[in-house]
XYZ file of C-alpha atoms in Angstrom:
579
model
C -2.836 0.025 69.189
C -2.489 0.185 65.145
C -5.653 1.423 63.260
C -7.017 -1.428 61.197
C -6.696 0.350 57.698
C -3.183 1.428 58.779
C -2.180 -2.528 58.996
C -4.083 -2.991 55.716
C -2.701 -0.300 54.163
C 0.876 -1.510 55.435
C 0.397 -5.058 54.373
C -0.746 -3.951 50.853
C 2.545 -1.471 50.290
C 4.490 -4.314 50.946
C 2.497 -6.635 48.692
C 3.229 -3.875 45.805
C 6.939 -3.109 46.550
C 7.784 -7.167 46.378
C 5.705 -7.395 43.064
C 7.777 -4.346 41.725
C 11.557 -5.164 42.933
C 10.145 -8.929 41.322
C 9.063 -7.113 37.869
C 12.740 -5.348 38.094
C 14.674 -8.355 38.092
C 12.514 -10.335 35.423
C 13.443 -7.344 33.162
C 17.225 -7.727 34.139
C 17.302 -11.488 33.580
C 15.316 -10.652 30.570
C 17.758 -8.254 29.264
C 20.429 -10.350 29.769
C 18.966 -13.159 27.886
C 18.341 -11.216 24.941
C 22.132 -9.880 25.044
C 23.438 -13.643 25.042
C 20.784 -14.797 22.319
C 21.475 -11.939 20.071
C 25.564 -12.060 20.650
C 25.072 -15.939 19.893
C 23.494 -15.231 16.576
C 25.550 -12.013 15.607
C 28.424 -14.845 16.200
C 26.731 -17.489 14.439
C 26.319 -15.089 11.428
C 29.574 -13.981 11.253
C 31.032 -17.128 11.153
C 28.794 -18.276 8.573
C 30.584 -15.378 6.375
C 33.763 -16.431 6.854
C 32.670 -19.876 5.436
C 31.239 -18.309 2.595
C 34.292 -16.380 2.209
C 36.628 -19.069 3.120
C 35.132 -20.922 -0.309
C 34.955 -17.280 -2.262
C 38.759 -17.251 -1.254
C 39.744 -20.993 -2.264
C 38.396 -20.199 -5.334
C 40.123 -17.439 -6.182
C 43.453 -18.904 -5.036
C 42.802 -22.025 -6.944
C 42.019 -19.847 -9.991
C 45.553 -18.108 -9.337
C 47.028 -21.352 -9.046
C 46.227 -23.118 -11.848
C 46.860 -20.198 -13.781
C 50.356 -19.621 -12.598
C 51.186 -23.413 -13.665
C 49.526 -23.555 -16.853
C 52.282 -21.032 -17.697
C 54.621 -22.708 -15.836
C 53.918 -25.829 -17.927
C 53.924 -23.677 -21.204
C 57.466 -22.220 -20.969
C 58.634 -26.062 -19.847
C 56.883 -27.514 -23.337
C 58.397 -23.782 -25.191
C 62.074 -24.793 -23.541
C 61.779 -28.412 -23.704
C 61.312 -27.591 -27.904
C 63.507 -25.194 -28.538
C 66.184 -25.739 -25.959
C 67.646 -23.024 -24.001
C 66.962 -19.987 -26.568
C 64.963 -17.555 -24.563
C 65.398 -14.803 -27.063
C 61.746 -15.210 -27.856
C 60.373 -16.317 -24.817
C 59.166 -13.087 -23.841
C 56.698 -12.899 -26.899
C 55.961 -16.516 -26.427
C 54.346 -15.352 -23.301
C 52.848 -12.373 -24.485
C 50.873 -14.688 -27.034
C 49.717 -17.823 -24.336
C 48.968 -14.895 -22.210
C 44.213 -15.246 -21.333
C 42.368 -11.853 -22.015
C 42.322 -9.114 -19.480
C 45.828 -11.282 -17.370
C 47.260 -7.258 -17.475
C 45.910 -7.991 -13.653
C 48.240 -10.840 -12.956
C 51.584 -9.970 -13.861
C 54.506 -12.124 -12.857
C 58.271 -12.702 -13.164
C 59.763 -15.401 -15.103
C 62.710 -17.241 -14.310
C 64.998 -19.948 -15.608
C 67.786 -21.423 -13.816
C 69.962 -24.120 -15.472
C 71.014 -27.687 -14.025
C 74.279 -25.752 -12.610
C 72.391 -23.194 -10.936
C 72.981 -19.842 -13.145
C 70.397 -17.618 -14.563
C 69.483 -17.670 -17.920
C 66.210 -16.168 -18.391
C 64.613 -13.214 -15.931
C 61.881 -11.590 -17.342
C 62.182 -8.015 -16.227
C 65.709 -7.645 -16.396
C 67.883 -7.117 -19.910
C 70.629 -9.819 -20.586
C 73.564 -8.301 -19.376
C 72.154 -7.828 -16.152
C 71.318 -11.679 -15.811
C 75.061 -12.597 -16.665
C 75.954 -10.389 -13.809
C 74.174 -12.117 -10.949
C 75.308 -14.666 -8.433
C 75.065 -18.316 -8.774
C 71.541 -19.086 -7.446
C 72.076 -22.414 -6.400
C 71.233 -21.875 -2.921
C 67.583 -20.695 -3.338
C 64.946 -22.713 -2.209
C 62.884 -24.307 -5.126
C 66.851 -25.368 -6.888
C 67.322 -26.380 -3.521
C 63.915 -28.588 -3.352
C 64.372 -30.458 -6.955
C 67.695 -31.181 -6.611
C 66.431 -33.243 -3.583
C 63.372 -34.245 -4.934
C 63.925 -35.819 -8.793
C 60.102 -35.844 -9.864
C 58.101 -33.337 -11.561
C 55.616 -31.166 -9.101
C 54.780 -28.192 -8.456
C 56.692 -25.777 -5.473
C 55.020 -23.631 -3.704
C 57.490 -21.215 -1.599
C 56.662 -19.103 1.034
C 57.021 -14.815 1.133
C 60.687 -14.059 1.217
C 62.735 -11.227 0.241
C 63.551 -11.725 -3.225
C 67.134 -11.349 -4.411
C 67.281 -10.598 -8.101
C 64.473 -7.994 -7.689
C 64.336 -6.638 -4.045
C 60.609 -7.333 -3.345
C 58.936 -9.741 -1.246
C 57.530 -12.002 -3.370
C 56.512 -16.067 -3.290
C 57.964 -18.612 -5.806
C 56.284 -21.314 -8.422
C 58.139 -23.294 -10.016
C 58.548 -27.041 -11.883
C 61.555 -28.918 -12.802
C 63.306 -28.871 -16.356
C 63.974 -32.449 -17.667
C 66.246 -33.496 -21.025
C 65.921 -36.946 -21.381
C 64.828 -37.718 -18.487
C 67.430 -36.187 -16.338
C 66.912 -32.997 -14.482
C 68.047 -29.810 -16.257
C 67.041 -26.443 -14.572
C 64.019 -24.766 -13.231
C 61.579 -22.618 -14.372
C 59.698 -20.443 -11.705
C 57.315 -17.466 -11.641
C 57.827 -14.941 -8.850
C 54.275 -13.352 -7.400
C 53.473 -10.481 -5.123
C 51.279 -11.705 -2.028
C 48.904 -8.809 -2.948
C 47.176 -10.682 -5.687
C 45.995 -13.299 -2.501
C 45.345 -10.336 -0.188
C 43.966 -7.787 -2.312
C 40.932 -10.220 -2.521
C 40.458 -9.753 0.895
C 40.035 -5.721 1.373
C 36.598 -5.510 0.508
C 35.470 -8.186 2.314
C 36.369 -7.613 5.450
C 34.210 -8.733 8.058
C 35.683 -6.468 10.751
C 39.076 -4.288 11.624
C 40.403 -7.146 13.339
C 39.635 -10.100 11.043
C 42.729 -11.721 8.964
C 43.636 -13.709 6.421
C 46.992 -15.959 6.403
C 48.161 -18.227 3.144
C 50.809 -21.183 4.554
C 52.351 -23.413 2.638
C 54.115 -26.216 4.933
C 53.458 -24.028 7.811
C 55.467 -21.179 6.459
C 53.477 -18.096 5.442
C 52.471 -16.859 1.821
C 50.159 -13.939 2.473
C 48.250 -12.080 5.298
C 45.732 -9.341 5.285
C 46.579 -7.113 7.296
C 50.083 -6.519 5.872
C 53.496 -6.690 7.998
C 56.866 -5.663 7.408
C 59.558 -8.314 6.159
C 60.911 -8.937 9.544
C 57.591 -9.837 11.228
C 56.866 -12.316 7.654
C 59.925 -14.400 9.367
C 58.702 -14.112 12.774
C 55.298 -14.975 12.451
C 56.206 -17.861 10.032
C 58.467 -19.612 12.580
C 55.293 -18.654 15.214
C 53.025 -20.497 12.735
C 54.726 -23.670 12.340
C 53.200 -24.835 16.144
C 49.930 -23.614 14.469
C 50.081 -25.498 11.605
C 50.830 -28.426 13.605
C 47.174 -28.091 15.176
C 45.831 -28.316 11.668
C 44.855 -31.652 10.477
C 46.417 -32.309 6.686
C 45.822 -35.651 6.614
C 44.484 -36.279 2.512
C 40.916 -35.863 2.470
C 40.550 -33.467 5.038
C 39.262 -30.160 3.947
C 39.661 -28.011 6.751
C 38.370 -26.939 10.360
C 38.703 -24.147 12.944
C 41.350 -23.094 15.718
C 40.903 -20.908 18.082
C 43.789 -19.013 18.185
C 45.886 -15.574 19.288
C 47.753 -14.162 17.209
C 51.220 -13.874 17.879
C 51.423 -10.557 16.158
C 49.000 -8.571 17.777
C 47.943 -10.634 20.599
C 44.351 -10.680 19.405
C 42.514 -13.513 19.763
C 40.675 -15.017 16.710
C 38.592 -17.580 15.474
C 40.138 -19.264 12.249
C 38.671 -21.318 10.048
C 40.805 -22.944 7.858
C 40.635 -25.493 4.246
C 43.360 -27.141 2.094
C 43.706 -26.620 -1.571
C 43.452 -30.213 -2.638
C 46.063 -29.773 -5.845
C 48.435 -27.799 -3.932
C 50.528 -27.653 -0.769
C 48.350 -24.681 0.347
C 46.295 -23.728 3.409
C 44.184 -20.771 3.531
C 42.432 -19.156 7.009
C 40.306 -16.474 7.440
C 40.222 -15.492 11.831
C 37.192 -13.436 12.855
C 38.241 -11.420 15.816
C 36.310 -11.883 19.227
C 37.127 -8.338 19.814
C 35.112 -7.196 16.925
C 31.968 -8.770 18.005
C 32.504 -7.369 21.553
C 32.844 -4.030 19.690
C 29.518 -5.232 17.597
C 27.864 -5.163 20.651
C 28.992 -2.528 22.643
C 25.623 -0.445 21.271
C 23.493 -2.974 22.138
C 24.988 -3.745 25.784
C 24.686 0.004 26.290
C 21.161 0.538 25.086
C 20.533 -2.371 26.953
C 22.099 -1.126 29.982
C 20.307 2.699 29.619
C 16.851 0.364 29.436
C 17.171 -1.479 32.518
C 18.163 1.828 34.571
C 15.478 3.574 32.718
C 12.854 1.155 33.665
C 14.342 0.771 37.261
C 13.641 4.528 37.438
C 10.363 3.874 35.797
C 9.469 0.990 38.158
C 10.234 3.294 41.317
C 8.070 5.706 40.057
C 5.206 3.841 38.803
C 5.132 2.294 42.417
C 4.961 5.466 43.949
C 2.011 6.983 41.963
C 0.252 3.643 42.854
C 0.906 3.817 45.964
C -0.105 7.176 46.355
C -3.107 6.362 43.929
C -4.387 3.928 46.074
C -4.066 6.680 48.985
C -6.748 8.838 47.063
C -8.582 5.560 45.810
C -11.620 6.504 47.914
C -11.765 10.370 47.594
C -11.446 9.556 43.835
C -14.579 7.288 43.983
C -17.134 10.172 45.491
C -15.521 12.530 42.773
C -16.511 9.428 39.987
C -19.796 9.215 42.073
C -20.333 13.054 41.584
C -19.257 13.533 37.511
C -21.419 10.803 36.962
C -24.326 12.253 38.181
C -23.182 15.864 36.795
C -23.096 14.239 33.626
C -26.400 12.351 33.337
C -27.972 15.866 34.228
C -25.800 17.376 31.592
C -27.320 15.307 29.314
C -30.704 15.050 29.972
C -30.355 19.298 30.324
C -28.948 18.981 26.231
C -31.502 16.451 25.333
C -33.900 18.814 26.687
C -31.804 22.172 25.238
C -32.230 20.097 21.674
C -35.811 19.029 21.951
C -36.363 23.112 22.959
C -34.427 24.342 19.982
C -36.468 21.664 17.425
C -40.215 22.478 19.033
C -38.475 26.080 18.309
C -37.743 25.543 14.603
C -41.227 23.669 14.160
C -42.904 26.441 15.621
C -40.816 29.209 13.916
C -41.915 27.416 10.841
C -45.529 26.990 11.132
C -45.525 31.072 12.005
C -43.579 31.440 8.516
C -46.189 29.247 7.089
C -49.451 31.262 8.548
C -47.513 34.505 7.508
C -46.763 33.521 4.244
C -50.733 31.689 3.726
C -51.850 35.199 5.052
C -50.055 37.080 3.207
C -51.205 34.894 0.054
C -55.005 35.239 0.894
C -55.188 39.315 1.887
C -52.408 40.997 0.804
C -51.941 38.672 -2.562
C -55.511 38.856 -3.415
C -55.872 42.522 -2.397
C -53.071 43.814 -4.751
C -54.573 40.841 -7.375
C -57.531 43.129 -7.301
C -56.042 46.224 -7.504
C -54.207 44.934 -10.698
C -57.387 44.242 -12.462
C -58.276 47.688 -11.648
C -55.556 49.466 -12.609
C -55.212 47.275 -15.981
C -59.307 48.257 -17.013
C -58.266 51.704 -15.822
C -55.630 52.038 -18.527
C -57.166 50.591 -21.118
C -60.237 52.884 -20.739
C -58.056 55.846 -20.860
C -55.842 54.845 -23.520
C -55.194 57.722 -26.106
C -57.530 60.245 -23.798
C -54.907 62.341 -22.571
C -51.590 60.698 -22.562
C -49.924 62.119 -19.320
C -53.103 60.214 -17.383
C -52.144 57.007 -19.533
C -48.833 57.562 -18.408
C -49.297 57.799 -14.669
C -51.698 54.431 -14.974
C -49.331 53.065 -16.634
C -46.564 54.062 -14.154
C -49.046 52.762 -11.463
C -49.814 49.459 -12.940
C -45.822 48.566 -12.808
C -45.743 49.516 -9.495
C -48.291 47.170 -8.192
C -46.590 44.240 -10.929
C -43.391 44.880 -8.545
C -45.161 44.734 -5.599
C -46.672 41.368 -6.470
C -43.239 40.676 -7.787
C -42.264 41.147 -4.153
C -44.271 39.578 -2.022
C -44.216 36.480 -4.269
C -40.368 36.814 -3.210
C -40.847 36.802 0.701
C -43.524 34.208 0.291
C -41.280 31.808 -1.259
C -38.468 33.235 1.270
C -41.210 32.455 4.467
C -42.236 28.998 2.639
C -40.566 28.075 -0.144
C -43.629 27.021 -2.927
C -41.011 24.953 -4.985
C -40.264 22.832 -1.751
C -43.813 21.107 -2.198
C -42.205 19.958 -5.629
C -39.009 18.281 -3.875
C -35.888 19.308 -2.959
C -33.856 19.401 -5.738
C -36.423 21.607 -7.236
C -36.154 24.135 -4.252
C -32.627 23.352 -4.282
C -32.256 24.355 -7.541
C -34.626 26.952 -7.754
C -32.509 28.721 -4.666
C -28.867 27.847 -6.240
C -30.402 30.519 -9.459
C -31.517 33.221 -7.069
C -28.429 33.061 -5.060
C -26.451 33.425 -8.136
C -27.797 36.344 -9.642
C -27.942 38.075 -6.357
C -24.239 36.726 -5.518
C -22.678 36.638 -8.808
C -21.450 33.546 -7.958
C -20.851 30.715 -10.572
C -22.569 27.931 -9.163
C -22.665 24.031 -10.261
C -25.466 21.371 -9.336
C -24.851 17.941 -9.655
C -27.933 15.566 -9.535
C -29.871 13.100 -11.425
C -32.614 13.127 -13.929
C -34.704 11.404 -11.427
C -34.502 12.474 -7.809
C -37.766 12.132 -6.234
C -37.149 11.570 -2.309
C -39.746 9.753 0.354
C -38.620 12.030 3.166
C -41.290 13.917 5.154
C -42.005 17.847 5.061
C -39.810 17.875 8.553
C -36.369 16.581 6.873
C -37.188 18.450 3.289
C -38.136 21.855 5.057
C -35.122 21.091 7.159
C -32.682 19.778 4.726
C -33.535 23.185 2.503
C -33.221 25.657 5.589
C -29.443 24.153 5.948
C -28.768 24.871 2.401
C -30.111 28.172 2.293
C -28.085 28.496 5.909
C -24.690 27.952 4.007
C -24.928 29.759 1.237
C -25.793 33.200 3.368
C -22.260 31.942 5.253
C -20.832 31.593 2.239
C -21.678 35.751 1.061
C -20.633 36.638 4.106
C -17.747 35.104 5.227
C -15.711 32.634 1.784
C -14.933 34.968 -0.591
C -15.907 32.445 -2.875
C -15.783 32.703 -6.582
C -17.636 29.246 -7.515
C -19.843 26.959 -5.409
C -20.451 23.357 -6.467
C -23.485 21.221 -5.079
C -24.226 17.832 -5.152
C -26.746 15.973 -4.172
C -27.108 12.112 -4.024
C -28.589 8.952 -3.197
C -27.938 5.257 -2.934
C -29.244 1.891 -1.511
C -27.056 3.498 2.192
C -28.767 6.782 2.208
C -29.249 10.755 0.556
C -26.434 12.903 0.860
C -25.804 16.395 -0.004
C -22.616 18.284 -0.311
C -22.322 21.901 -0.398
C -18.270 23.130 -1.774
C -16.827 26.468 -2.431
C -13.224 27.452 -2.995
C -13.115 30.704 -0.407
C -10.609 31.473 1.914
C -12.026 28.607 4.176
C -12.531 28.921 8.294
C -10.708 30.599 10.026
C -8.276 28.899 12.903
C -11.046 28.576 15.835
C -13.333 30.021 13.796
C -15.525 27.560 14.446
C -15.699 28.179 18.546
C -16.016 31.843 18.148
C -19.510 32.961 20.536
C -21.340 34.217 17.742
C -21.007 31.870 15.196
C -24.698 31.125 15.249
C -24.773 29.915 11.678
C -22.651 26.412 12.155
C -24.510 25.930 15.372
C -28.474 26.290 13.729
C -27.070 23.989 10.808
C -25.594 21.308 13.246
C -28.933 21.558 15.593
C -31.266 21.071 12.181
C -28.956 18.288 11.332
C -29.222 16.472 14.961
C -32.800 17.405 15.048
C -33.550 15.044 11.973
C -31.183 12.330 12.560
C -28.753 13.710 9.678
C -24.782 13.481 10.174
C -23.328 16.492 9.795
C -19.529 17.154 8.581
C -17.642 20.272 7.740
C -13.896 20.435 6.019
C -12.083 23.434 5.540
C -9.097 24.182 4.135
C -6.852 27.351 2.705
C -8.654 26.526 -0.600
C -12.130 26.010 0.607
C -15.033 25.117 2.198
C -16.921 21.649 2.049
C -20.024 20.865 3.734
C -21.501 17.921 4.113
C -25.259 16.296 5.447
C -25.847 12.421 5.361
C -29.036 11.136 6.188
C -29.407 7.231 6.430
C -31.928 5.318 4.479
C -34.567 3.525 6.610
C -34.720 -0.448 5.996
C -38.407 -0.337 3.876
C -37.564 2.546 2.095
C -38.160 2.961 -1.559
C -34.838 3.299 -3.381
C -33.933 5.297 -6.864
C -30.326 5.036 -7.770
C -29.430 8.037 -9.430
C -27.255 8.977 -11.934
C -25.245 12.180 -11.553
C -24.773 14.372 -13.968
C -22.754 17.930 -13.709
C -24.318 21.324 -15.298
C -23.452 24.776 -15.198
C -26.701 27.379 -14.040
C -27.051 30.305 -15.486
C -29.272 33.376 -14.633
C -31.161 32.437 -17.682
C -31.519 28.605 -17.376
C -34.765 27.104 -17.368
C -32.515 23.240 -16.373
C -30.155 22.087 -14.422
């Protein structure tokens, strides 16, 4: 027969392992929605760049463009004047040539209506008579077959005069109407591509120039043979992309049959010219993108797998111990409420210890006052009639009166020293008078160049209690201070507002030492913090490499009477009668 808790006990595991392998796969699913929102927008944002560089990139070819035939159309109006002399073509050039065009340099080229060259611009004249009739090329070929006056646009080819792959520009030559030659400008495909290099939205990314589905440009660059190959590829492309007038451009998806990588291209037409432009963003390079994420991703769901098996097996074993752990709670709890009362009770002892400490200092000091004080009071007046009666009598006998009479002044001096020491007289003043009156006799005992900052008017309401113990905390860290800081200056400051009195207590010693404050004798700390407790005061201490602070804040009761003070800052000297 199965023990009741057993069956409970069995029932709840079970309860906690579905809740946990539950937990588990709401952080998969969770995971993997975050993967498919984040790779959606990553996508989303990459394909809003290459629309933004799509129109950065029509720009600049339309710029490159209209460039290239505004020249074109300059050496037509130049030959169309002066006929064909092109012995000063070349500085006619140089002089329609915009500021800073050293970037777009070009060569010219004039073929007349039979075919032959008569103007290349990089090559001397006797060169030029020695080529080829160029007939055959493509733009002669294209205005011999179409009469009217626009503007060709060849694709990338291997060019024959100069040996470089290079696309042609060029417009028809008319005299009188009736075609006479051709005058074209051959261009490098890096001017289109070079645009494109520090752009790049990934390794994989492309851009491709057409022109009637035959390609211009391409970033990244290919060899001459793979220019004819992937132009022939591109004309079933090109096919897919809608040049119907008025329509800008689109996207293809679309694998490249150069690399086999698949991309997405977006594509526009340049409305003036037989020109398409397409920049492909590579799906590869967004799976790439997200390979750190996937794997993070990945590390966090087996990390919190393990973390899930783990946390269910504390609980589990938790709840094993659930009861024991409830007698322990019973037991601290009822170790600690006698703890308490036992330091309520320790702290109660240790003030009724300090009050009665201080009413025997009192009686001693009142004692000493009425018998000893008025004893040696007496024996003063004695001692002063009996020098003045032997004055000039014998002078050794004045001399030992005399001696005697300074004796019993230091005496007095004396015990006026450990009455005020027993029960300070200048307390009954305030504190900042006892306070003040103390900082002068610790410096010329210490030597140490003290500064008290207070207020012209600091009288306090506080009772005897708080003064006497306010003043026995003071006097408590200055003897620290002689013994242990190695001070050279000590700054005081005491203050009050509308939230309460405060007084701060600052040297620049050596400060506390690492546990300095835990050591078992360390008496001194603990007597200051018990004073402070005993009169509701918060107590603080700060120390650093460069000093000491201490600090005592006692809060001002609702009906008290307040004095704002002003603080002011004063050097005491042995010899000053103000602070």
């Amino acid at each position: 027969m199965k023990n009741p808790s057993t069956q409970q006990w069995d029932t709840r595991s079970l309860s906690i392992l579905k809740l946990s392998v539950l937990v588990v796969l709401s952080f998969y699913l969770g995971c993997v929605f975050i993967y498919a929102k984040v790779r959606d927008e990553r996508q989303d944002q990459e394909r809003a760049e290459a629309q933004r560089m799509l129109l950065a990139f029509k720009a600049h070819s339309t710029r490159l463009f209209d460039y290239a035939d505004g020249q074109l159309r300059a050496i037509r109006a130049y030959l169309s004047e002066y006929g064909n002399d092109t012995e000063k073509l070349a500085s006619f050039m140089d002089k329609i040539k915009v500021p800073k065009a050293e970037i777009f340099t070009s060569a010219q080229i004039v073929i007349d209506r039979d075919g032959w060259v008569v103007y290349q611009s990089e090559m001397p004249r006797d060169q030029i008579k020695a080529l080829d009739k160029m007939s055959d090329i493509n733009y002669y070929q294209y205005f011999t077959t179409h009469p009217g006056d626009s503007l060709f646009v060849g694709p990338t080819r291997l060019c024959r005069i100069t040996g470089k792959m290079n696309y042609h520009l060029a417009r028809p030559l008319f005299k009188n109407g009736i075609f006479d030659g051709v005058v074209a400008m051959s261009l490098p495909p890096e001017y289109i591509t070079d645009f494109y290099r520090s752009t790049s939205l990934g390794p994989h990314s492309a851009i491709i120039m057409l022109t009637g589905g035959e390609l211009i440009a391409r970033q990244p660059n290919m060899s001459p043979e793979n220019f004819d190959y992937l132009a022939t590829s591109l004309n079933k492309i090109y096919g897919g992309m809608n040049i119907m007038p008025g329509h800008s451009g689109s996207n293809l998806d679309i694998i490249s049959p150069v690399d086999q990588i698949r991309r997405d291209f977006f594509y526009k037409h340049l409305t003036d010219y037989t020109v398409t432009l397409g920049i492909g963003v590579a799906e590869q390079d967004l799976d790439n993108a997200m390979a750190g994420l996937r794997r993070n991703l990945i590390l966090l769901a087996t990390a919190f797998t393990v973390f899930s098996t783990v946390t269910c097996t504390l609980i589990l074993r938790l709840l094993s111990q659930k009861s024991r752990l409830r007698s322990q709670n019973r037991k601290l709890a009822i170790s600690e409420t006698v703890s308490r009362q036992s330091l309520s009770e320790l702290r109660r002892l240790s003030d009724h210890v300090q009050t009665v400490r201080e009413g025997e200092r009192k009686r001693i000091a009142q004692d000493i006052h009425d018998d000893l004080g008025q004893n040696l009071l007496v024996l003063k007046m004695d001692a002063t009639a009996l020098c003045s009666g032997i004055e000039g009598i014998n002078p050794k006998l004045d001399q030992s009166a005399s001696l005697v009479l300074n004796n019993i002044n230091a005496t007095i001096k004396s015990i006026k020293f450990i009455m005020n020491d027993l029960r300070p007289a200048t307390l009954e003043l305030g504190l900042p008078a006892a306070v003040e009156w103390q900082l002068k006799q610790f410096m010329r005992a210490s030597g140490i160049d003290c500064k008290l900052m207070t207020s012209e008017e600091t009288e306090l309401d506080f009772d005897k209690n708080k003064s006497l113990a306010l003043f026995r905390i003071f006097q408590e860290a200055l003897s620290n201070i002689v013994r242990h800081a190695q001070a050279t200056k000590v700054k005081v400051k005491l203050y009050r507002d509308e939230h309460g009195f405060s007084m701060t207590i600052k040297d620049n010693g050596k400060g506390i030492e690492s546990g300095g404050r835990k050591k078992p004798n360390s008496f001194g700390l603990i007597g200051i913090k018990e004073r402070a407790y005993a009169i509701g005061a918060e107590f603080a201490i700060e120390s650093t490499g460069n000093g000491t602070t201490l600090s005592i804040f006692i809060a001002m009761e609702k009906n008290s009477t307040l004095e704002i003070i002003r603080p002011t800052i004063s050097s005491l000297t042995p010899d000053a009668t103000t602070v």
